[in-house]
Amino acid sequence: MFGYPLETVYLAVLIVSGSLTLLYIFFSDVVDGVFELPDHPLFSPQLVLSFFTVGSASGFLLERYTELPSWLIAAMSGGIALIIVLLLHFFVFIPLRSAETSLNYFDTDLEGSLAKVIVTVPCDGFGEILLTRKSGAVSKAAKSINNEEIASGTEVIVVKMENGVAVVAKHDPYDISSLHKGGYME
């Protein structure tokens, strides 16, 4: 191909695509911001570069170590690359993309959440609560909304967040006397 043996062409594509993949790993945020590439998950740059890297690597190895015809090697390399890229997409990139978005939260997102007291909340002081979220557990400093002691192990509801401190009330799903127009009284 182009006057060169196919083994050399596969090796050149491998070096170029491997180098571009490495550069894209380091500078992906800049490249995505400058070029404003469409966000189609199957045609993302990391998948396209991975396809060429895996395809050229398998083509090089098959040309070098087998006596198969070149058209069969090209077809096998394309198939191997497609399988590997699909596995990467479904088992690496999709879980990473969903994990990236699920780790972030704002304090206001915690309001209304149920939590468990892990350090007793004294009458006029601070304790600690543990909230369980999709991305893991979050512990926060807490104070009681009614200035009452809340023992360790008690289930509470986060009424509001004030400067990173959770203002909590004891949670009793069967007691509605502490509710006032849909919210906790202060």
mmCIF file of N, CA and C in Angstrom, residues 17-140:
data_model
loop_
_atom_site.group_PDB
_atom_site.id
_atom_site.type_symbol
_atom_site.label_atom_id
_atom_site.label_comp_id
_atom_site.label_asym_id
_atom_site.label_seq_id
_atom_site.Cartn_x
_atom_site.Cartn_y
_atom_site.Cartn_z
ATOM 1 N N SER A 17 -1.739 6.935 15.808
ATOM 2 C CA SER A 17 -2.975 6.885 16.585
ATOM 3 C C SER A 17 -2.692 6.700 18.073
ATOM 4 N N GLY A 18 -1.672 5.929 18.416
ATOM 5 C CA GLY A 18 -1.290 5.784 19.821
ATOM 6 C C GLY A 18 -0.824 7.099 20.420
ATOM 7 N N SER A 19 -0.037 7.849 19.659
ATOM 8 C CA SER A 19 0.439 9.163 20.127
ATOM 9 C C SER A 19 -0.723 10.142 20.281
ATOM 10 N N LEU A 20 -1.625 10.150 19.306
ATOM 11 C CA LEU A 20 -2.792 11.040 19.390
ATOM 12 C C LEU A 20 -3.703 10.661 20.559
ATOM 13 N N THR A 21 -3.830 9.376 20.822
ATOM 14 C CA THR A 21 -4.622 8.921 21.967
ATOM 15 C C THR A 21 -4.012 9.426 23.265
ATOM 16 N N LEU A 22 -2.706 9.296 23.393
ATOM 17 C CA LEU A 22 -2.014 9.770 24.602
ATOM 18 C C LEU A 22 -2.172 11.276 24.760
ATOM 19 N N LEU A 23 -2.005 12.022 23.679
ATOM 20 C CA LEU A 23 -2.187 13.473 23.730
ATOM 21 C C LEU A 23 -3.626 13.833 24.082
ATOM 22 N N TYR A 24 -4.591 13.088 23.529
ATOM 23 C CA TYR A 24 -5.995 13.372 23.826
ATOM 24 C C TYR A 24 -6.312 13.118 25.290
ATOM 25 N N ILE A 25 -5.688 12.115 25.887
ATOM 26 C CA ILE A 25 -5.908 11.850 27.315
ATOM 27 C C ILE A 25 -5.478 13.061 28.137
ATOM 28 N N PHE A 26 -4.343 13.648 27.796
ATOM 29 C CA PHE A 26 -3.830 14.780 28.564
ATOM 30 C C PHE A 26 -4.560 16.087 28.261
ATOM 31 N N PHE A 27 -4.979 16.283 27.024
ATOM 32 C CA PHE A 27 -5.540 17.572 26.620
ATOM 33 C C PHE A 27 -6.983 17.483 26.142
ATOM 34 N N SER A 28 -7.757 16.513 26.614
ATOM 35 C CA SER A 28 -9.121 16.320 26.122
ATOM 36 C C SER A 28 -10.028 17.499 26.446
ATOM 37 N N ASP A 29 -9.881 18.099 27.607
ATOM 38 C CA ASP A 29 -10.735 19.240 27.955
ATOM 39 C C ASP A 29 -10.487 20.414 27.026
ATOM 40 N N VAL A 30 -9.232 20.660 26.696
ATOM 41 C CA VAL A 30 -8.894 21.762 25.795
ATOM 42 C C VAL A 30 -9.419 21.473 24.384
ATOM 43 N N VAL A 31 -9.192 20.258 23.902
ATOM 44 C CA VAL A 31 -9.636 19.887 22.553
ATOM 45 C C VAL A 31 -11.160 19.974 22.456
ATOM 46 N N ASP A 32 -11.870 19.472 23.455
ATOM 47 C CA ASP A 32 -13.332 19.523 23.442
ATOM 48 C C ASP A 32 -13.842 20.954 23.482
ATOM 49 N N GLY A 33 -13.155 21.818 24.216
ATOM 50 C CA GLY A 33 -13.583 23.216 24.302
ATOM 51 C C GLY A 33 -13.290 24.021 23.052
ATOM 52 N N VAL A 34 -12.145 23.779 22.430
ATOM 53 C CA VAL A 34 -11.753 24.553 21.254
ATOM 54 C C VAL A 34 -12.553 24.147 20.022
ATOM 55 N N PHE A 35 -12.692 22.851 19.785
ATOM 56 C CA PHE A 35 -13.327 22.389 18.564
ATOM 57 C C PHE A 35 -14.833 22.206 18.696
ATOM 58 N N GLU A 36 -15.365 22.206 19.897
ATOM 59 C CA GLU A 36 -16.789 22.008 20.152
ATOM 60 C C GLU A 36 -17.334 20.850 19.330
ATOM 61 N N LEU A 37 -16.748 19.696 19.540
ATOM 62 C CA LEU A 37 -17.148 18.496 18.816
ATOM 63 C C LEU A 37 -18.540 18.058 19.267
ATOM 64 N N PRO A 38 -19.328 17.499 18.356
ATOM 65 C CA PRO A 38 -20.648 17.008 18.769
ATOM 66 C C PRO A 38 -20.489 15.889 19.787
ATOM 67 N N ASP A 39 -21.394 15.830 20.726
ATOM 68 C CA ASP A 39 -21.270 14.877 21.839
ATOM 69 C C ASP A 39 -22.046 13.597 21.538
ATOM 70 N N HIS A 40 -21.640 12.899 20.481
ATOM 71 C CA HIS A 40 -22.248 11.609 20.173
ATOM 72 C C HIS A 40 -21.374 10.538 20.810
ATOM 73 N N PRO A 41 -21.938 9.717 21.703
ATOM 74 C CA PRO A 41 -21.108 8.791 22.468
ATOM 75 C C PRO A 41 -20.361 7.750 21.634
ATOM 76 N N LEU A 42 -20.914 7.319 20.502
ATOM 77 C CA LEU A 42 -20.222 6.294 19.709
ATOM 78 C C LEU A 42 -19.167 6.867 18.779
ATOM 79 N N PHE A 43 -19.189 8.165 18.540
ATOM 80 C CA PHE A 43 -18.187 8.777 17.661
ATOM 81 C C PHE A 43 -17.323 9.769 18.420
ATOM 82 N N SER A 44 -17.076 9.493 19.684
ATOM 83 C CA SER A 44 -16.219 10.358 20.482
ATOM 84 C C SER A 44 -14.763 10.142 20.071
ATOM 85 N N PRO A 45 -13.928 11.158 20.217
ATOM 86 C CA PRO A 45 -12.522 11.025 19.797
ATOM 87 C C PRO A 45 -11.789 9.865 20.470
ATOM 88 N N GLN A 46 -12.061 9.613 21.738
ATOM 89 C CA GLN A 46 -11.344 8.515 22.404
ATOM 90 C C GLN A 46 -11.714 7.160 21.815
ATOM 91 N N LEU A 47 -12.958 6.998 21.355
ATOM 92 C CA LEU A 47 -13.334 5.731 20.734
ATOM 93 C C LEU A 47 -12.763 5.600 19.325
ATOM 94 N N VAL A 48 -12.776 6.677 18.561
ATOM 95 C CA VAL A 48 -12.223 6.631 17.199
ATOM 96 C C VAL A 48 -10.719 6.356 17.257
ATOM 97 N N LEU A 49 -10.022 7.065 18.137
ATOM 98 C CA LEU A 49 -8.578 6.837 18.274
ATOM 99 C C LEU A 49 -8.282 5.425 18.788
ATOM 100 N N SER A 50 -9.106 4.946 19.704
ATOM 101 C CA SER A 50 -8.923 3.578 20.204
ATOM 102 C C SER A 50 -9.142 2.556 19.094
ATOM 103 N N PHE A 51 -10.131 2.807 18.235
ATOM 104 C CA PHE A 51 -10.390 1.903 17.113
ATOM 105 C C PHE A 51 -9.158 1.796 16.210
ATOM 106 N N PHE A 52 -8.589 2.940 15.838
ATOM 107 C CA PHE A 52 -7.407 2.905 14.957
ATOM 108 C C PHE A 52 -6.194 2.294 15.665
ATOM 109 N N THR A 53 -6.044 2.555 16.950
ATOM 110 C CA THR A 53 -4.905 1.998 17.690
ATOM 111 C C THR A 53 -5.003 0.473 17.765
ATOM 112 N N VAL A 54 -6.164 -0.025 18.184
ATOM 113 C CA VAL A 54 -6.328 -1.476 18.313
ATOM 114 C C VAL A 54 -6.301 -2.152 16.938
ATOM 115 N N GLY A 55 -6.964 -1.543 15.961
ATOM 116 C CA GLY A 55 -6.987 -2.122 14.616
ATOM 117 C C GLY A 55 -5.607 -2.204 13.988
ATOM 118 N N SER A 56 -4.841 -1.134 14.116
ATOM 119 C CA SER A 56 -3.499 -1.161 13.522
ATOM 120 C C SER A 56 -2.557 -2.087 14.298
ATOM 121 N N ALA A 57 -2.729 -2.174 15.616
ATOM 122 C CA ALA A 57 -1.880 -3.087 16.394
ATOM 123 C C ALA A 57 -2.168 -4.538 16.030
ATOM 124 N N SER A 58 -3.451 -4.887 15.935
ATOM 125 C CA SER A 58 -3.767 -6.267 15.568
ATOM 126 C C SER A 58 -3.373 -6.550 14.106
ATOM 127 N N GLY A 59 -3.542 -5.578 13.221
ATOM 128 C CA GLY A 59 -3.114 -5.752 11.829
ATOM 129 C C GLY A 59 -1.615 -5.962 11.723
ATOM 130 N N PHE A 60 -0.857 -5.177 12.476
ATOM 131 C CA PHE A 60 0.602 -5.314 12.468
ATOM 132 C C PHE A 60 1.015 -6.706 12.949
ATOM 133 N N LEU A 61 0.426 -7.136 14.067
ATOM 134 C CA LEU A 61 0.798 -8.439 14.616
ATOM 135 C C LEU A 61 0.402 -9.585 13.689
ATOM 136 N N LEU A 62 -0.793 -9.489 13.095
ATOM 137 C CA LEU A 62 -1.228 -10.543 12.178
ATOM 138 C C LEU A 62 -0.381 -10.566 10.905
ATOM 139 N N GLU A 63 -0.007 -9.418 10.362
ATOM 140 C CA GLU A 63 0.855 -9.364 9.167
ATOM 141 C C GLU A 63 2.224 -9.954 9.488
ATOM 142 N N ARG A 64 2.699 -9.642 10.666
ATOM 143 C CA ARG A 64 4.058 -10.053 11.040
ATOM 144 C C ARG A 64 4.162 -11.545 11.343
ATOM 145 N N TYR A 65 3.152 -12.080 12.028
ATOM 146 C CA TYR A 65 3.299 -13.440 12.540
ATOM 147 C C TYR A 65 2.400 -14.486 11.887
ATOM 148 N N THR A 66 1.618 -14.115 10.874
ATOM 149 C CA THR A 66 0.795 -15.122 10.193
ATOM 150 C C THR A 66 1.017 -15.023 8.688
ATOM 151 N N GLU A 67 0.546 -16.011 7.995
ATOM 152 C CA GLU A 67 0.649 -16.055 6.539
ATOM 153 C C GLU A 67 -0.728 -15.843 5.894
ATOM 154 N N LEU A 68 -1.648 -15.247 6.632
ATOM 155 C CA LEU A 68 -3.000 -15.031 6.110
ATOM 156 C C LEU A 68 -2.984 -13.967 5.008
ATOM 157 N N PRO A 69 -3.954 -13.997 4.097
ATOM 158 C CA PRO A 69 -4.021 -12.966 3.061
ATOM 159 C C PRO A 69 -4.319 -11.592 3.685
ATOM 160 N N SER A 70 -3.848 -10.544 3.036
ATOM 161 C CA SER A 70 -3.964 -9.187 3.576
ATOM 162 C C SER A 70 -5.403 -8.740 3.758
ATOM 163 N N TRP A 71 -6.297 -9.134 2.834
ATOM 164 C CA TRP A 71 -7.699 -8.727 2.971
ATOM 165 C C TRP A 71 -8.333 -9.355 4.203
ATOM 166 N N LEU A 72 -7.956 -10.598 4.533
ATOM 167 C CA LEU A 72 -8.477 -11.268 5.715
ATOM 168 C C LEU A 72 -7.922 -10.626 6.984
ATOM 169 N N ILE A 73 -6.648 -10.266 6.944
ATOM 170 C CA ILE A 73 -6.034 -9.591 8.098
ATOM 171 C C ILE A 73 -6.711 -8.247 8.346
ATOM 172 N N ALA A 74 -6.995 -7.498 7.279
ATOM 173 C CA ALA A 74 -7.672 -6.206 7.437
ATOM 174 C C ALA A 74 -9.074 -6.395 8.018
ATOM 175 N N ALA A 75 -9.796 -7.406 7.549
ATOM 176 C CA ALA A 75 -11.146 -7.677 8.064
ATOM 177 C C ALA A 75 -11.097 -8.114 9.523
ATOM 178 N N MET A 76 -10.149 -8.987 9.857
ATOM 179 C CA MET A 76 -10.016 -9.452 11.241
ATOM 180 C C MET A 76 -9.614 -8.307 12.165
ATOM 181 N N SER A 77 -8.713 -7.454 11.710
ATOM 182 C CA SER A 77 -8.267 -6.316 12.517
ATOM 183 C C SER A 77 -9.425 -5.361 12.773
ATOM 184 N N GLY A 78 -10.218 -5.108 11.741
ATOM 185 C CA GLY A 78 -11.388 -4.251 11.910
ATOM 186 C C GLY A 78 -12.391 -4.847 12.879
ATOM 187 N N GLY A 79 -12.616 -6.152 12.794
ATOM 188 C CA GLY A 79 -13.535 -6.830 13.716
ATOM 189 C C GLY A 79 -13.036 -6.812 15.147
ATOM 190 N N ILE A 80 -11.759 -7.100 15.322
ATOM 191 C CA ILE A 80 -11.167 -7.068 16.671
ATOM 192 C C ILE A 80 -11.271 -5.660 17.253
ATOM 193 N N ALA A 81 -10.939 -4.662 16.446
ATOM 194 C CA ALA A 81 -10.994 -3.276 16.922
ATOM 195 C C ALA A 81 -12.423 -2.886 17.283
ATOM 196 N N LEU A 82 -13.386 -3.285 16.480
ATOM 197 C CA LEU A 82 -14.783 -2.954 16.755
ATOM 198 C C LEU A 82 -15.250 -3.582 18.063
ATOM 199 N N ILE A 83 -14.905 -4.836 18.279
ATOM 200 C CA ILE A 83 -15.294 -5.523 19.520
ATOM 201 C C ILE A 83 -14.650 -4.848 20.731
ATOM 202 N N ILE A 84 -13.366 -4.559 20.661
ATOM 203 C CA ILE A 84 -12.658 -3.939 21.777
ATOM 204 C C ILE A 84 -13.232 -2.546 22.072
ATOM 205 N N VAL A 85 -13.509 -1.768 21.028
ATOM 206 C CA VAL A 85 -14.029 -0.419 21.216
ATOM 207 C C VAL A 85 -15.434 -0.456 21.815
ATOM 208 N N LEU A 86 -16.257 -1.396 21.374
ATOM 209 C CA LEU A 86 -17.594 -1.517 21.967
ATOM 210 C C LEU A 86 -17.514 -1.935 23.435
ATOM 211 N N LEU A 87 -16.605 -2.851 23.748
ATOM 212 C CA LEU A 87 -16.407 -3.228 25.151
ATOM 213 C C LEU A 87 -15.931 -2.037 25.980
ATOM 214 N N LEU A 88 -14.991 -1.263 25.435
ATOM 215 C CA LEU A 88 -14.524 -0.047 26.121
ATOM 216 C C LEU A 88 -15.672 0.919 26.362
ATOM 217 N N HIS A 89 -16.474 1.113 25.335
ATOM 218 C CA HIS A 89 -17.579 2.067 25.432
ATOM 219 C C HIS A 89 -18.574 1.658 26.512
ATOM 220 N N PHE A 90 -19.026 0.405 26.483
ATOM 221 C CA PHE A 90 -20.090 -0.014 27.388
ATOM 222 C C PHE A 90 -19.613 -0.333 28.795
ATOM 223 N N PHE A 91 -18.369 -0.787 28.955
ATOM 224 C CA PHE A 91 -17.914 -1.195 30.273
ATOM 225 C C PHE A 91 -16.933 -0.235 30.933
ATOM 226 N N VAL A 92 -16.452 0.774 30.206
ATOM 227 C CA VAL A 92 -15.531 1.746 30.806
ATOM 228 C C VAL A 92 -16.074 3.163 30.688
ATOM 229 N N PHE A 93 -16.314 3.622 29.459
ATOM 230 C CA PHE A 93 -16.663 5.030 29.252
ATOM 231 C C PHE A 93 -18.046 5.396 29.763
ATOM 232 N N ILE A 94 -19.044 4.563 29.549
ATOM 233 C CA ILE A 94 -20.390 4.881 30.061
ATOM 234 C C ILE A 94 -20.402 4.901 31.590
ATOM 235 N N PRO A 95 -19.849 3.903 32.289
ATOM 236 C CA PRO A 95 -19.818 4.001 33.756
ATOM 237 C C PRO A 95 -19.012 5.205 34.256
ATOM 238 N N LEU A 96 -17.911 5.542 33.580
ATOM 239 C CA LEU A 96 -17.136 6.712 33.993
ATOM 240 C C LEU A 96 -17.928 7.995 33.804
ATOM 241 N N ARG A 97 -18.649 8.101 32.702
ATOM 242 C CA ARG A 97 -19.433 9.305 32.439
ATOM 243 C C ARG A 97 -20.531 9.467 33.477
ATOM 244 N N SER A 98 -21.204 8.379 33.862
ATOM 245 C CA SER A 98 -22.269 8.495 34.859
ATOM 246 C C SER A 98 -21.685 8.737 36.248
ATOM 247 N N ALA A 99 -20.510 8.181 36.535
ATOM 248 C CA ALA A 99 -19.881 8.425 37.830
ATOM 249 C C ALA A 99 -19.423 9.871 37.959
ATOM 250 N N GLU A 100 -18.969 10.444 36.857
ATOM 251 C CA GLU A 100 -18.519 11.829 36.861
ATOM 252 C C GLU A 100 -19.633 12.774 37.274
ATOM 253 N N THR A 101 -20.850 12.525 36.819
ATOM 254 C CA THR A 101 -21.944 13.427 37.123
ATOM 255 C C THR A 101 -22.580 13.135 38.469
ATOM 256 N N SER A 102 -22.439 11.915 38.984
ATOM 257 C CA SER A 102 -23.129 11.593 40.227
ATOM 258 C C SER A 102 -22.344 11.966 41.472
ATOM 259 N N LEU A 103 -21.075 12.303 41.364
ATOM 260 C CA LEU A 103 -20.287 12.622 42.546
ATOM 261 C C LEU A 103 -20.516 14.043 43.049
ATOM 262 N N ASN A 104 -20.949 14.932 42.205
ATOM 263 C CA ASN A 104 -21.127 16.319 42.595
ATOM 264 C C ASN A 104 -22.474 16.533 43.260
ATOM 265 N N TYR A 105 -22.476 17.355 44.303
ATOM 266 C CA TYR A 105 -23.724 17.727 44.942
ATOM 267 C C TYR A 105 -23.536 19.091 45.592
ATOM 268 N N PHE A 106 -24.638 19.782 45.794
ATOM 269 C CA PHE A 106 -24.640 21.038 46.520
ATOM 270 C C PHE A 106 -25.267 20.786 47.877
ATOM 271 N N ASP A 107 -24.966 21.650 48.833
ATOM 272 C CA ASP A 107 -25.560 21.490 50.156
ATOM 273 C C ASP A 107 -27.084 21.514 50.083
ATOM 274 N N THR A 108 -27.625 22.324 49.190
ATOM 275 C CA THR A 108 -29.088 22.386 49.074
ATOM 276 C C THR A 108 -29.681 21.062 48.586
ATOM 277 N N ASP A 109 -28.880 20.231 47.905
ATOM 278 C CA ASP A 109 -29.354 18.915 47.471
ATOM 279 C C ASP A 109 -29.604 17.992 48.659
ATOM 280 N N LEU A 110 -28.960 18.283 49.783
ATOM 281 C CA LEU A 110 -29.100 17.430 50.961
ATOM 282 C C LEU A 110 -30.370 17.723 51.751
ATOM 283 N N GLU A 111 -30.960 18.895 51.533
ATOM 284 C CA GLU A 111 -32.173 19.261 52.263
ATOM 285 C C GLU A 111 -33.288 18.293 51.930
ATOM 286 N N GLY A 112 -33.958 17.800 52.984
ATOM 287 C CA GLY A 112 -35.030 16.828 52.809
ATOM 288 C C GLY A 112 -34.543 15.392 52.836
ATOM 289 N N SER A 113 -33.242 15.178 52.923
ATOM 290 C CA SER A 113 -32.687 13.824 52.941
ATOM 291 C C SER A 113 -32.759 13.226 54.334
ATOM 292 N N LEU A 114 -32.893 11.919 54.371
ATOM 293 C CA LEU A 114 -32.846 11.208 55.634
ATOM 294 C C LEU A 114 -31.401 10.890 55.971
ATOM 295 N N ALA A 115 -31.076 10.930 57.250
ATOM 296 C CA ALA A 115 -29.710 10.666 57.694
ATOM 297 C C ALA A 115 -29.755 9.957 59.033
ATOM 298 N N LYS A 116 -28.614 9.486 59.463
ATOM 299 C CA LYS A 116 -28.494 8.827 60.762
ATOM 300 C C LYS A 116 -27.471 9.599 61.590
ATOM 301 N N VAL A 117 -27.806 9.854 62.835
ATOM 302 C CA VAL A 117 -26.893 10.565 63.734
ATOM 303 C C VAL A 117 -25.771 9.610 64.119
ATOM 304 N N ILE A 118 -24.513 10.030 63.888
ATOM 305 C CA ILE A 118 -23.379 9.176 64.267
ATOM 306 C C ILE A 118 -22.628 9.737 65.474
ATOM 307 N N VAL A 119 -22.765 11.036 65.732
ATOM 308 C CA VAL A 119 -22.246 11.654 66.956
ATOM 309 C C VAL A 119 -23.410 12.441 67.550
ATOM 310 N N THR A 120 -23.761 12.158 68.793
ATOM 311 C CA THR A 120 -24.929 12.758 69.431
ATOM 312 C C THR A 120 -24.947 14.272 69.246
ATOM 313 N N VAL A 121 -26.119 14.780 68.881
ATOM 314 C CA VAL A 121 -26.308 16.222 68.717
ATOM 315 C C VAL A 121 -26.790 16.770 70.052
ATOM 316 N N PRO A 122 -25.958 17.583 70.761
ATOM 317 C CA PRO A 122 -26.383 18.129 72.049
ATOM 318 C C PRO A 122 -27.416 19.255 71.876
ATOM 319 N N CYS A 123 -28.008 19.686 72.983
ATOM 320 C CA CYS A 123 -29.050 20.726 72.939
ATOM 321 C C CYS A 123 -28.581 21.982 72.214
ATOM 322 N N ASP A 124 -27.489 22.554 72.638
ATOM 323 C CA ASP A 124 -27.014 23.807 72.051
ATOM 324 C C ASP A 124 -25.635 23.630 71.417
ATOM 325 N N GLY A 125 -25.447 22.530 70.706
ATOM 326 C CA GLY A 125 -24.139 22.294 70.107
ATOM 327 C C GLY A 125 -24.262 21.545 68.798
ATOM 328 N N PHE A 126 -23.134 20.979 68.422
ATOM 329 C CA PHE A 126 -23.065 20.311 67.126
ATOM 330 C C PHE A 126 -22.753 18.831 67.302
ATOM 331 N N GLY A 127 -23.374 18.021 66.476
ATOM 332 C CA GLY A 127 -23.086 16.602 66.389
ATOM 333 C C GLY A 127 -22.715 16.286 64.957
ATOM 334 N N GLU A 128 -22.883 15.036 64.587
ATOM 335 C CA GLU A 128 -22.546 14.655 63.218
ATOM 336 C C GLU A 128 -23.566 13.647 62.708
ATOM 337 N N ILE A 129 -23.902 13.803 61.411
ATOM 338 C CA ILE A 129 -24.844 12.885 60.773
ATOM 339 C C ILE A 129 -24.170 12.223 59.581
ATOM 340 N N LEU A 130 -24.733 11.101 59.169
ATOM 341 C CA LEU A 130 -24.234 10.379 58.004
ATOM 342 C C LEU A 130 -25.390 10.224 57.016
ATOM 343 N N LEU A 131 -25.189 10.759 55.807
ATOM 344 C CA LEU A 131 -26.178 10.656 54.741
ATOM 345 C C LEU A 131 -25.678 9.630 53.741
ATOM 346 N N THR A 132 -26.554 8.750 53.288
ATOM 347 C CA THR A 132 -26.182 7.772 52.277
ATOM 348 C C THR A 132 -26.709 8.256 50.937
ATOM 349 N N ARG A 133 -25.793 8.372 49.968
ATOM 350 C CA ARG A 133 -26.142 8.865 48.632
ATOM 351 C C ARG A 133 -25.740 7.827 47.597
ATOM 352 N N LYS A 134 -26.124 8.052 46.338
ATOM 353 C CA LYS A 134 -25.769 7.123 45.263
ATOM 354 C C LYS A 134 -24.263 6.987 45.123
ATOM 355 N N SER A 135 -23.550 8.106 45.326
ATOM 356 C CA SER A 135 -22.103 8.096 45.128
ATOM 357 C C SER A 135 -21.333 7.664 46.367
ATOM 358 N N GLY A 136 -22.034 7.399 47.470
ATOM 359 C CA GLY A 136 -21.368 6.991 48.692
ATOM 360 C C GLY A 136 -21.981 7.689 49.888
ATOM 361 N N ALA A 137 -21.296 7.650 50.995
ATOM 362 C CA ALA A 137 -21.787 8.257 52.227
ATOM 363 C C ALA A 137 -21.136 9.621 52.429
ATOM 364 N N VAL A 138 -21.920 10.548 52.995
ATOM 365 C CA VAL A 138 -21.444 11.898 53.273
ATOM 366 C C VAL A 138 -21.722 12.182 54.741
ATOM 367 N N SER A 139 -20.707 12.630 55.471
ATOM 368 C CA SER A 139 -20.949 13.029 56.857
ATOM 369 C C SER A 139 -20.909 14.549 56.936
ATOM 370 N N LYS A 140 -21.790 15.082 57.762
ATOM 371 C CA LYS A 140 -21.907 16.530 57.918
ATOM 372 C C LYS A 140 -22.072 16.857 59.388
#
